[in-house]
Every structure is written in structure tokens, then in C-alpha cells.
Amino acid sequence: MSELALRAEKLDAEDELGAVRSRFVLDDVVYLDGNSLGALPAHVPGRVEGVVRRQWGELRIRSWDESGWWTAPERIGDRIAPLVGAAPGQIVVGDSTSVNVFKALVGAVRLAGEGRDEILVDATTFPTDGYIAGSAARMTGCALRPVTPAEVPDALSDRTAAVLLNHVDYRTGRLHDLPSLTAAVREAGAVSVWDLCHSAGALPVGLDEHGVDLAVGCTYKYLNGGPGSPAYLYVRSGLQDRFDSPLPGWNSHAEPFGMRSSYEPAAGAVRGRVGTPDILSMLALEAALEVWEGVSVAAVRAKSLALTDFFLECVTAYVPEGLVESLTPEPHEERGSQIALRCSPTLGFARAGGTPIAGEVMKRLIERGVVGDFRHPDVVRFGFTPLYVGYGDAERAARVLGEVL
């Protein structure tokens, strides 16, 4: 056994979060794709079966009241709140991340008021955020201006209505400076909108502490809510009475069963709701969030950084020099919970009309029991979910990567 493998055993034995791994359904595969889809918490299947058989099968329509279906979006939002540094009453769960980005961005422009006709959007963002920002700009009569997060402070002006940024870059794993960027947006009189898809459940966010205005995020990555589990919308308490959603549905009406022809928004975060909640996936998410009981986000962050440090050390030891290059920043304050490696074109896997370099590398890794993913054309990504990923996983992944390359 190598020195690195022995160190991994020792680190796993000392890991304060090591016991949490047993709360998930896992096998002998090294699963490093939790930044795309989190692993299944072991108790969720039984819980979902109970929802289907008892709440839907027996109680049926009565479950909206007796089983708490109607209040689920806010109740589950309050369970997510401490994971992103928010007080209760500011998060509503429902719809997809894309829909919530649309609600937040149009709502942000409306909050900014007259005279502000420009939206800044992260130029490195996940494509859908950019598409929606473009649509929101057209609908609100704003100009859309793509800039990198580092360029935001200099790009802000008295024309800026809203700024849409990603907390962690989905491709490289770079962590952007939420506190300082939020402060700059606030100083300019604009409204901040943060996408937390690649940070919530992996590192501290501090929405309330840093004065974030609006935020959205998915729940199927580090929150392990399951494929297609509903996303969430955060509306800072001080803005809730002025938040004007572009999708006013009956679920967000002050009198949802009044069936009135005119719309009057409900008070609080409820006005972020639209239509009937997707109850089955929502209650699966609620059950999945129980794995966080007794777990602090600070402990998760500490392990995440230690894991990614160790993985990079193992990559240096096992992978022949020059075959990969890390795109993820080394400084801890700039790193999320994934490592993105660019594959050298000298590997020779790519061919005309064939599989991209990174795709071929990841295919071979998966065949060897190491699951990550790739981003076209040359990046392989490894997501580290500290709740169930250990140091032995990191060592094995790096060793197999070296053998494959």
C-alpha cells in the first residue's frame, strides 16, 4: 500500500463526518459527481413510499391539510435556510432553478425602479442563466451586459438595475467573492441575485450576513434531493413587501381559494410561489434534508477543502507531468467543492467527429469505477460531497486517473 493510501486510511479514521456516509445508499464505486446529482439518502425510499401509499393512497385530497402538503414550500424552505445562512421565512421551495432565476431577475429589475435599464450577468455563467437573463432584459426593456465577476465593481453604474452572479463557477469550481460583490452592488443602488447551485450544501453562504437581496438554487446536487427535485427562491425579508413576481399564480395569492379575477400577492416569501407544488419530489427533498441533522456547514467546508487539497496532492503524485492542468484555484478562499482538470491535447484521444478528450478520459474512469463528469471539450470534473466522500475515495480516484492517462 502506498504512502498516500495509508494516509487516506488514517484521515478517514479521524474524520468527524465519516459516520454520515452510512446515511446514504452507496456501493464500491467512487462517486465524485455529487455536484451534478447527489447520492440517495438511505431513508428516502421508505419515506416516499409512505407518502404515496398513506398520504396519496389513503388520505388523498385530505393530505393538503392533514399531511401538510399546502405548507410544504415554506416549511422545507426553512430547513434549507440555515444551510445558506438565512433566517426563517425568506425561502420558498418550488419550480426549477431556471424558473426561479426568471422570477428573481425580473423581480430585481422591478425592485430597482425607474431610471435603471441595464442588467449585468456573469459572462462565465451556466448557459441557462444567460439565456434567461437575455429574455428578462428584453421583457423589461433593459440592456444586457455580460461581464466577469471580477469586472462587476467597475461595470456598475447608476443605470444598473440588477446583477446576476454565480457563487461558484460550474466549470472551473472557482468560488467568487459574494460578500464584496454584494456590497458593491448594494453601494451602486442595484439589486443582487445569486445562483447558489454549486455552493449550497458545500460551503457557508451567509445570505443574511452579507445582505444578499435575492438568491436561487437547486436541491439535487449537494443537498441530495433527487433528480429534478424542486429549486428554491430566497427573498430578503426587507424586500418581501415590494417583491413583484413576474409569474403571479394562484398559489401566491393572498386568498388562493378566493378565486378572484384580480391578483393580490400574499405576504412574505409565499409570493414567490406560482402554481400547485410538486408534492412527491418536494417531500422526497424534505426527507433527504434530514441527513443534515447534527452536521454543521463549517465542518463540511473544512472537510471539503482538506479533501480537495489531498486529491490535488494525489493527482500530482500519480498523474504523469503535463497530462492535466487544474483549472480550480489553489487558494481556499477561491475554491468551491470540486476540482476541474483540463486534459492535455497531447493525449491524442480526440479525433475528427469523435469523442472529445475529456469525454474519453471520463468514460474510461467510469469503466474503472470512478464516476465524475466532463465539460466539452477538455475538462474532467470531480465533485467532492463531504457528507459521503472520503479520503480513500480521493486517493483511489487520482490513482486510477493516473493509470488511465
Short mmCIF file of C-alpha atoms in Angstrom, two decimals:
data_model
loop_
_atom_site.label_atom_id
_atom_site.label_comp_id
_atom_site.label_asym_id
_atom_site.label_seq_id
_atom_site.Cartn_x
_atom_site.Cartn_y
_atom_site.Cartn_z
CA MET A 1 0.00 0.00 0.00
CA SER A 2 1.34 3.42 -0.97
CA GLU A 3 2.12 6.18 1.50
CA LEU A 4 -0.82 8.19 0.17
CA ALA A 5 -3.19 5.24 0.60
CA LEU A 6 -2.00 4.80 4.19
CA ARG A 7 -2.54 8.49 4.86
CA ALA A 8 -6.02 8.25 3.38
CA GLU A 9 -6.88 5.40 5.76
CA LYS A 10 -5.67 7.44 8.72
CA LEU A 11 -7.58 10.55 7.64
CA ASP A 12 -10.77 8.57 7.13
CA ALA A 13 -10.42 7.02 10.59
CA GLU A 14 -10.12 10.50 12.12
CA ASP A 15 -12.89 12.11 10.03
CA GLU A 16 -15.62 13.62 12.25
CA LEU A 17 -18.08 13.37 9.35
CA GLY A 18 -17.15 9.80 8.49
CA ALA A 19 -20.22 8.30 10.15
CA VAL A 20 -22.55 10.40 7.98
CA ARG A 21 -21.57 8.26 5.00
CA SER A 22 -23.76 5.45 6.37
CA ARG A 23 -26.83 7.65 5.86
CA PHE A 24 -26.52 7.20 2.08
CA VAL A 25 -27.01 4.37 -0.42
CA LEU A 26 -23.51 3.77 -1.76
CA ASP A 27 -21.52 0.94 -3.33
CA ASP A 28 -17.87 0.31 -4.16
CA VAL A 29 -17.86 2.99 -6.86
CA VAL A 30 -16.03 6.24 -6.10
CA TYR A 31 -18.83 8.74 -6.68
CA LEU A 32 -17.47 12.21 -7.44
CA ASP A 33 -20.43 13.59 -9.34
CA GLY A 34 -22.47 14.93 -6.44
CA ASN A 35 -22.08 18.38 -7.97
CA SER A 36 -24.47 17.13 -10.68
CA LEU A 37 -26.65 14.66 -8.75
CA GLY A 38 -26.26 13.87 -5.07
CA ALA A 39 -26.37 10.32 -3.72
CA LEU A 40 -29.59 8.82 -2.35
CA PRO A 41 -30.12 9.17 1.42
CA ALA A 42 -30.94 5.68 2.68
CA HIS A 43 -34.21 6.56 4.41
CA VAL A 44 -35.80 8.40 1.47
CA PRO A 45 -37.29 5.40 -0.41
CA GLY A 46 -39.27 4.30 2.65
CA ARG A 47 -40.42 7.85 3.30
CA VAL A 48 -41.58 8.34 -0.27
CA GLU A 49 -43.41 5.02 -0.20
CA GLY A 50 -45.26 6.23 2.90
CA VAL A 51 -46.22 9.45 1.14
CA VAL A 52 -47.52 7.54 -1.86
CA ARG A 53 -49.37 4.79 0.00
CA ARG A 54 -50.69 6.68 3.02
CA GLN A 55 -50.88 10.36 2.14
CA TRP A 56 -51.87 9.97 -1.50
CA GLY A 57 -53.32 6.46 -1.47
CA GLU A 58 -55.46 6.73 1.66
CA LEU A 59 -55.88 10.35 2.70
CA ARG A 60 -55.91 11.66 -0.87
CA ILE A 61 -57.19 15.27 -1.01
CA ARG A 62 -57.18 15.48 2.79
CA SER A 63 -53.38 15.45 2.71
CA TRP A 64 -53.23 19.07 1.59
CA ASP A 65 -54.25 19.88 5.14
CA GLU A 66 -53.70 16.80 7.29
CA SER A 67 -50.29 15.88 5.83
CA GLY A 68 -49.08 19.46 5.50
CA TRP A 69 -48.84 19.50 1.73
CA TRP A 70 -50.02 23.09 1.46
CA THR A 71 -47.33 24.49 3.75
CA ALA A 72 -44.51 22.32 2.38
CA PRO A 73 -42.85 25.01 0.20
CA GLU A 74 -42.23 27.32 3.17
CA ARG A 75 -41.59 24.54 5.70
CA ILE A 76 -38.90 22.96 3.54
CA GLY A 77 -37.54 26.42 2.76
CA ASP A 78 -36.98 26.91 6.47
CA ARG A 79 -34.99 23.64 6.54
CA ILE A 80 -32.74 24.90 3.76
CA ALA A 81 -32.37 28.35 5.35
CA PRO A 82 -29.62 27.50 7.89
CA LEU A 83 -27.58 25.78 5.17
CA VAL A 84 -27.34 29.08 3.28
CA GLY A 85 -27.21 31.42 6.25
CA ALA A 86 -30.78 32.70 6.20
CA ALA A 87 -33.33 33.27 8.94
CA PRO A 88 -36.71 31.52 8.63
CA GLY A 89 -39.44 32.99 6.47
CA GLN A 90 -37.29 34.01 3.50
CA ILE A 91 -37.09 30.88 1.34
CA VAL A 92 -39.85 29.19 -0.65
CA VAL A 93 -39.29 25.85 -2.40
CA GLY A 94 -40.80 25.06 -5.78
CA ASP A 95 -40.31 25.20 -9.55
CA SER A 96 -36.95 24.72 -11.26
CA THR A 97 -33.81 26.77 -10.85
CA SER A 98 -34.42 28.26 -14.28
CA VAL A 99 -37.93 29.42 -13.38
CA ASN A 100 -36.67 30.89 -10.13
CA VAL A 101 -33.86 32.73 -11.90
CA PHE A 102 -36.50 34.30 -14.13
CA LYS A 103 -38.70 35.28 -11.18
CA ALA A 104 -35.74 36.70 -9.26
CA LEU A 105 -34.21 38.65 -12.14
CA VAL A 106 -37.41 40.28 -13.38
CA GLY A 107 -38.39 40.92 -9.76
CA ALA A 108 -34.98 42.53 -9.19
CA VAL A 109 -35.43 44.94 -12.10
CA ARG A 110 -38.83 45.92 -10.75
CA LEU A 111 -37.34 46.47 -7.30
CA ALA A 112 -34.61 48.70 -8.74
CA GLY A 113 -37.18 51.13 -10.05
CA GLU A 114 -37.26 53.81 -12.74
CA GLY A 115 -34.15 55.03 -14.50
CA ARG A 116 -32.21 51.78 -14.24
CA ASP A 117 -32.17 49.97 -17.55
CA GLU A 118 -29.20 47.60 -17.53
CA ILE A 119 -28.72 44.05 -16.27
CA LEU A 120 -25.23 42.74 -15.58
CA VAL A 121 -24.86 38.98 -15.94
CA ASP A 122 -21.93 36.71 -15.16
CA ALA A 123 -20.23 36.12 -18.52
CA THR A 124 -18.97 32.72 -17.29
CA THR A 125 -22.39 31.61 -16.07
CA PHE A 126 -24.16 28.33 -16.70
CA PRO A 127 -25.77 28.85 -20.14
CA THR A 128 -29.40 28.77 -18.95
CA ASP A 129 -28.81 31.69 -16.59
CA GLY A 130 -27.54 33.68 -19.54
CA TYR A 131 -30.48 32.71 -21.73
CA ILE A 132 -32.96 33.74 -19.06
CA ALA A 133 -31.10 36.96 -18.37
CA GLY A 134 -31.41 37.81 -22.06
CA SER A 135 -35.13 37.12 -22.02
CA ALA A 136 -35.62 39.12 -18.82
CA ALA A 137 -33.73 42.04 -20.35
CA ARG A 138 -35.94 42.03 -23.44
CA MET A 139 -39.11 41.83 -21.35
CA THR A 140 -38.12 44.67 -19.03
CA GLY A 141 -36.61 46.94 -21.67
CA CYS A 142 -33.11 46.60 -20.22
CA ALA A 143 -29.79 46.23 -21.94
CA LEU A 144 -27.93 43.03 -21.08
CA ARG A 145 -24.24 43.33 -20.33
CA PRO A 146 -22.15 40.18 -19.76
CA VAL A 147 -19.12 40.76 -17.51
CA THR A 148 -16.90 38.51 -15.44
CA PRO A 149 -17.46 38.66 -11.67
CA ALA A 150 -14.10 40.43 -11.27
CA GLU A 151 -15.29 43.16 -13.65
CA VAL A 152 -18.55 43.83 -11.81
CA PRO A 153 -17.37 46.63 -9.48
CA ASP A 154 -16.08 48.71 -12.39
CA ALA A 155 -19.10 47.89 -14.57
CA LEU A 156 -21.69 49.10 -12.05
CA SER A 157 -23.33 52.46 -12.68
CA ASP A 158 -26.48 54.40 -11.92
CA ARG A 159 -28.04 52.56 -14.88
CA THR A 160 -27.55 49.12 -13.30
CA ALA A 161 -30.82 47.56 -12.19
CA ALA A 162 -29.77 44.01 -11.32
CA VAL A 163 -26.68 41.81 -11.21
CA LEU A 164 -26.93 38.02 -11.68
CA LEU A 165 -23.88 36.08 -10.47
CA ASN A 166 -22.89 32.50 -9.73
CA HIS A 167 -21.38 31.83 -6.33
CA VAL A 168 -19.24 29.01 -7.76
CA ASP A 169 -18.27 28.67 -11.42
CA TYR A 170 -19.82 25.39 -12.61
CA ARG A 171 -16.96 24.63 -14.97
CA THR A 172 -13.82 25.52 -13.01
CA GLY A 173 -15.00 25.36 -9.40
CA ARG A 174 -13.86 28.94 -8.72
CA LEU A 175 -15.56 30.49 -5.69
CA HIS A 176 -16.48 34.13 -6.25
CA ASP A 177 -16.36 36.75 -3.52
CA LEU A 178 -20.03 37.02 -2.54
CA PRO A 179 -19.54 39.45 0.36
CA SER A 180 -17.57 42.09 -1.52
CA LEU A 181 -19.52 41.79 -4.77
CA THR A 182 -22.84 42.04 -2.94
CA ALA A 183 -21.59 45.12 -1.10
CA ALA A 184 -20.53 46.72 -4.38
CA VAL A 185 -23.93 46.05 -5.96
CA ARG A 186 -25.70 47.49 -2.92
CA GLU A 187 -23.48 50.59 -2.93
CA ALA A 188 -24.40 51.20 -6.56
CA GLY A 189 -28.10 51.05 -5.72
CA ALA A 190 -28.69 47.88 -7.74
CA VAL A 191 -30.25 44.55 -6.71
CA SER A 192 -28.12 41.43 -6.28
CA VAL A 193 -29.23 38.00 -7.48
CA TRP A 194 -27.03 35.00 -6.66
CA ASP A 195 -27.16 31.49 -8.12
CA LEU A 196 -26.15 29.07 -5.35
CA CYS A 197 -26.44 25.78 -7.25
CA HIS A 198 -22.78 24.83 -6.75
CA SER A 199 -22.31 26.20 -3.24
CA ALA A 200 -25.38 25.44 -1.10
CA GLY A 201 -24.62 22.37 0.99
CA ALA A 202 -20.90 22.53 0.25
CA LEU A 203 -19.76 25.75 1.91
CA PRO A 204 -21.05 28.67 4.01
CA VAL A 205 -23.04 31.24 2.02
CA GLY A 206 -24.18 33.86 4.54
CA LEU A 207 -27.16 35.34 2.69
CA ASP A 208 -28.43 37.38 5.64
CA GLU A 209 -24.99 38.27 6.96
CA HIS A 210 -23.86 39.76 3.66
CA GLY A 211 -27.12 41.46 2.71
CA VAL A 212 -27.91 39.46 -0.42
CA ASP A 213 -31.17 40.64 -1.97
CA LEU A 214 -32.34 37.60 -3.95
CA ALA A 215 -30.93 34.11 -4.45
CA VAL A 216 -31.88 30.87 -6.15
CA GLY A 217 -30.54 27.36 -6.04
CA CYS A 218 -31.19 23.75 -6.93
CA THR A 219 -31.52 20.93 -4.40
CA TYR A 220 -30.36 17.86 -6.34
CA LYS A 221 -26.62 18.50 -6.05
CA TYR A 222 -25.04 18.92 -2.61
CA LEU A 223 -28.49 18.87 -0.93
CA ASN A 224 -29.16 15.37 -2.32
CA GLY A 225 -32.85 15.98 -3.05
CA GLY A 226 -33.05 13.63 -6.04
CA PRO A 227 -33.27 14.06 -9.82
CA GLY A 228 -35.42 17.05 -10.70
CA SER A 229 -36.09 17.95 -7.08
CA PRO A 230 -37.57 21.44 -6.74
CA ALA A 231 -35.40 24.52 -6.50
CA TYR A 232 -35.80 27.44 -4.10
CA LEU A 233 -36.07 31.20 -4.09
CA TYR A 234 -34.71 33.47 -1.35
CA VAL A 235 -36.20 36.94 -0.95
CA ARG A 236 -34.60 39.08 1.76
CA SER A 237 -37.16 39.95 4.41
CA GLY A 238 -36.76 43.69 3.91
CA LEU A 239 -37.73 43.36 0.24
CA GLN A 240 -40.63 40.95 0.50
CA ASP A 241 -43.39 43.55 0.64
CA ARG A 242 -42.07 45.07 -2.63
CA PHE A 243 -41.13 41.88 -4.49
CA ASP A 244 -43.27 41.76 -7.63
CA SER A 245 -43.07 38.32 -9.20
CA PRO A 246 -43.44 38.13 -12.99
CA LEU A 247 -45.29 34.82 -12.50
CA PRO A 248 -48.22 35.60 -10.20
CA GLY A 249 -50.06 32.33 -9.68
CA TRP A 250 -52.97 31.30 -7.55
CA ASN A 251 -50.62 29.73 -5.01
CA SER A 252 -49.07 33.11 -4.23
CA HIS A 253 -52.37 34.95 -3.95
CA ALA A 254 -53.34 36.46 -0.60
CA GLU A 255 -56.58 34.45 -0.89
CA PRO A 256 -55.65 31.43 -3.00
CA PHE A 257 -59.09 29.87 -2.73
CA GLY A 258 -60.94 33.14 -3.24
CA MET A 259 -60.64 32.67 -7.00
CA ARG A 260 -60.69 36.40 -7.55
CA SER A 261 -60.12 37.89 -11.00
CA SER A 262 -57.67 40.44 -9.62
CA TYR A 263 -54.31 39.47 -8.14
CA GLU A 264 -53.21 40.42 -4.65
CA PRO A 265 -49.88 38.92 -3.56
CA ALA A 266 -49.57 37.08 -0.28
CA ALA A 267 -47.29 38.44 2.42
CA GLY A 268 -43.75 37.18 2.87
CA ALA A 269 -41.82 34.62 0.87
CA VAL A 270 -45.09 32.96 -0.16
CA ARG A 271 -45.37 35.45 -3.01
CA GLY A 272 -42.54 33.52 -4.67
CA ARG A 273 -44.89 30.58 -5.25
CA VAL A 274 -46.67 30.12 -8.58
CA GLY A 275 -48.78 27.01 -9.10
CA THR A 276 -49.53 23.71 -7.43
CA PRO A 277 -46.39 22.36 -5.70
CA ASP A 278 -44.78 19.15 -6.99
CA ILE A 279 -45.53 17.28 -3.79
CA LEU A 280 -43.85 13.90 -4.35
CA SER A 281 -40.42 15.30 -5.22
CA MET A 282 -40.83 18.06 -2.63
CA LEU A 283 -41.45 15.59 0.20
CA ALA A 284 -38.58 13.41 -1.01
CA LEU A 285 -36.40 16.50 -0.67
CA GLU A 286 -37.75 17.18 2.81
CA ALA A 287 -36.78 13.67 3.86
CA ALA A 288 -33.36 13.97 2.24
CA LEU A 289 -32.58 17.13 4.21
CA GLU A 290 -32.71 15.08 7.42
CA VAL A 291 -29.16 13.86 6.69
CA TRP A 292 -28.04 17.32 7.83
CA GLU A 293 -29.18 16.75 11.40
CA GLY A 294 -26.19 17.26 13.68
CA VAL A 295 -23.96 18.39 10.77
CA SER A 296 -22.54 21.90 10.58
CA VAL A 297 -21.80 23.66 7.30
CA ALA A 298 -18.48 24.77 8.80
CA ALA A 299 -17.42 21.14 9.31
CA VAL A 300 -18.47 20.31 5.76
CA ARG A 301 -16.42 23.20 4.39
CA ALA A 302 -13.34 22.21 6.40
CA LYS A 303 -13.52 18.65 5.08
CA SER A 304 -14.20 19.84 1.53
CA LEU A 305 -11.02 21.88 1.49
CA ALA A 306 -8.99 19.09 3.06
CA LEU A 307 -10.37 16.55 0.57
CA THR A 308 -9.66 18.69 -2.47
CA ASP A 309 -6.18 19.54 -1.18
CA PHE A 310 -5.47 15.83 -0.72
CA PHE A 311 -6.89 14.94 -4.13
CA LEU A 312 -4.67 17.51 -5.84
CA GLU A 313 -1.66 16.14 -3.96
CA CYS A 314 -2.54 12.63 -5.15
CA VAL A 315 -3.01 13.84 -8.73
CA THR A 316 0.46 15.38 -8.63
CA ALA A 317 1.88 12.10 -7.36
CA TYR A 318 0.03 9.69 -9.66
CA VAL A 319 -0.55 11.54 -12.94
CA PRO A 320 2.43 11.94 -15.28
CA GLU A 321 3.53 15.55 -15.50
CA GLY A 322 1.98 17.64 -18.26
CA LEU A 323 -1.09 15.50 -18.90
CA VAL A 324 -3.55 17.52 -16.82
CA GLU A 325 -3.78 21.06 -15.53
CA SER A 326 -6.00 22.16 -12.66
CA LEU A 327 -8.41 24.98 -13.54
CA THR A 328 -9.62 25.22 -9.95
CA PRO A 329 -7.87 27.92 -7.91
CA GLU A 330 -5.46 26.75 -5.22
CA PRO A 331 -6.32 29.42 -2.59
CA HIS A 332 -9.05 28.14 -0.29
CA GLU A 333 -10.95 31.41 -0.42
CA GLU A 334 -11.32 30.98 -4.19
CA ARG A 335 -12.24 27.29 -4.29
CA GLY A 336 -15.63 25.62 -4.27
CA SER A 337 -16.05 21.88 -3.66
CA GLN A 338 -14.94 20.48 -6.99
CA ILE A 339 -11.73 20.06 -8.91
CA ALA A 340 -11.70 20.69 -12.66
CA LEU A 341 -8.77 19.28 -14.61
CA ARG A 342 -8.01 20.24 -18.20
CA CYS A 343 -6.69 17.35 -20.27
CA SER A 344 -3.67 17.99 -22.46
CA PRO A 345 -4.33 17.75 -26.21
CA THR A 346 -1.18 15.62 -26.44
CA LEU A 347 -3.15 12.71 -25.01
CA GLY A 348 -4.40 12.00 -28.52
CA PHE A 349 -7.87 10.76 -27.64
CA ALA A 350 -9.74 13.38 -29.67
CA ARG A 351 -10.37 12.64 -33.30
CA ALA A 352 -12.36 14.26 -36.06
CA GLY A 353 -16.04 13.74 -35.31
CA GLY A 354 -15.18 11.57 -32.32
CA THR A 355 -15.30 11.74 -28.57
CA PRO A 356 -13.73 14.85 -27.00
CA ILE A 357 -10.59 14.27 -24.97
CA ALA A 358 -12.28 14.75 -21.60
CA GLY A 359 -15.22 12.58 -22.60
CA GLU A 360 -12.97 9.66 -23.47
CA VAL A 361 -10.97 10.05 -20.26
CA MET A 362 -14.12 10.12 -18.14
CA LYS A 363 -15.58 7.13 -19.99
CA ARG A 364 -12.50 5.09 -19.09
CA LEU A 365 -12.60 6.31 -15.49
CA ILE A 366 -16.22 5.25 -15.13
CA GLU A 367 -15.35 1.83 -16.54
CA ARG A 368 -12.79 1.61 -13.70
CA GLY A 369 -15.31 2.58 -11.00
CA VAL A 370 -14.56 6.30 -10.66
CA VAL A 371 -17.55 8.48 -11.57
CA GLY A 372 -17.16 12.15 -12.36
CA ASP A 373 -18.21 14.10 -15.44
CA PHE A 374 -16.75 16.24 -18.18
CA ARG A 375 -17.33 19.58 -19.82
CA HIS A 376 -16.69 20.00 -23.52
CA PRO A 377 -14.13 19.81 -24.87
CA ASP A 378 -11.28 19.15 -22.45
CA VAL A 379 -12.34 19.36 -18.78
CA VAL A 380 -12.95 16.47 -16.39
CA ARG A 381 -14.75 17.46 -13.17
CA PHE A 382 -14.66 15.79 -9.77
CA GLY A 383 -17.22 16.94 -7.22
CA PHE A 384 -16.49 16.32 -3.54
CA THR A 385 -19.55 15.95 -1.32
CA PRO A 386 -18.05 15.75 2.20
CA LEU A 387 -21.11 14.05 3.67
CA TYR A 388 -20.25 10.80 1.89
CA VAL A 389 -16.91 11.18 0.08
CA GLY A 390 -13.79 10.09 1.96
CA TYR A 391 -10.04 10.44 1.61
CA GLY A 392 -9.77 6.88 0.36
CA ASP A 393 -12.11 7.85 -2.47
CA ALA A 394 -9.88 10.80 -3.35
CA GLU A 395 -6.72 8.69 -3.36
CA ARG A 396 -8.32 5.94 -5.47
CA ALA A 397 -9.73 8.43 -7.97
CA ALA A 398 -6.37 10.09 -8.51
CA ARG A 399 -4.56 6.75 -8.75
CA VAL A 400 -7.00 5.42 -11.36
CA LEU A 401 -6.79 8.70 -13.28
CA GLY A 402 -3.03 8.32 -13.42
CA GLU A 403 -3.33 4.74 -14.67
CA VAL A 404 -5.90 5.71 -17.32
CA LEU A 405 -3.80 8.59 -18.62
#
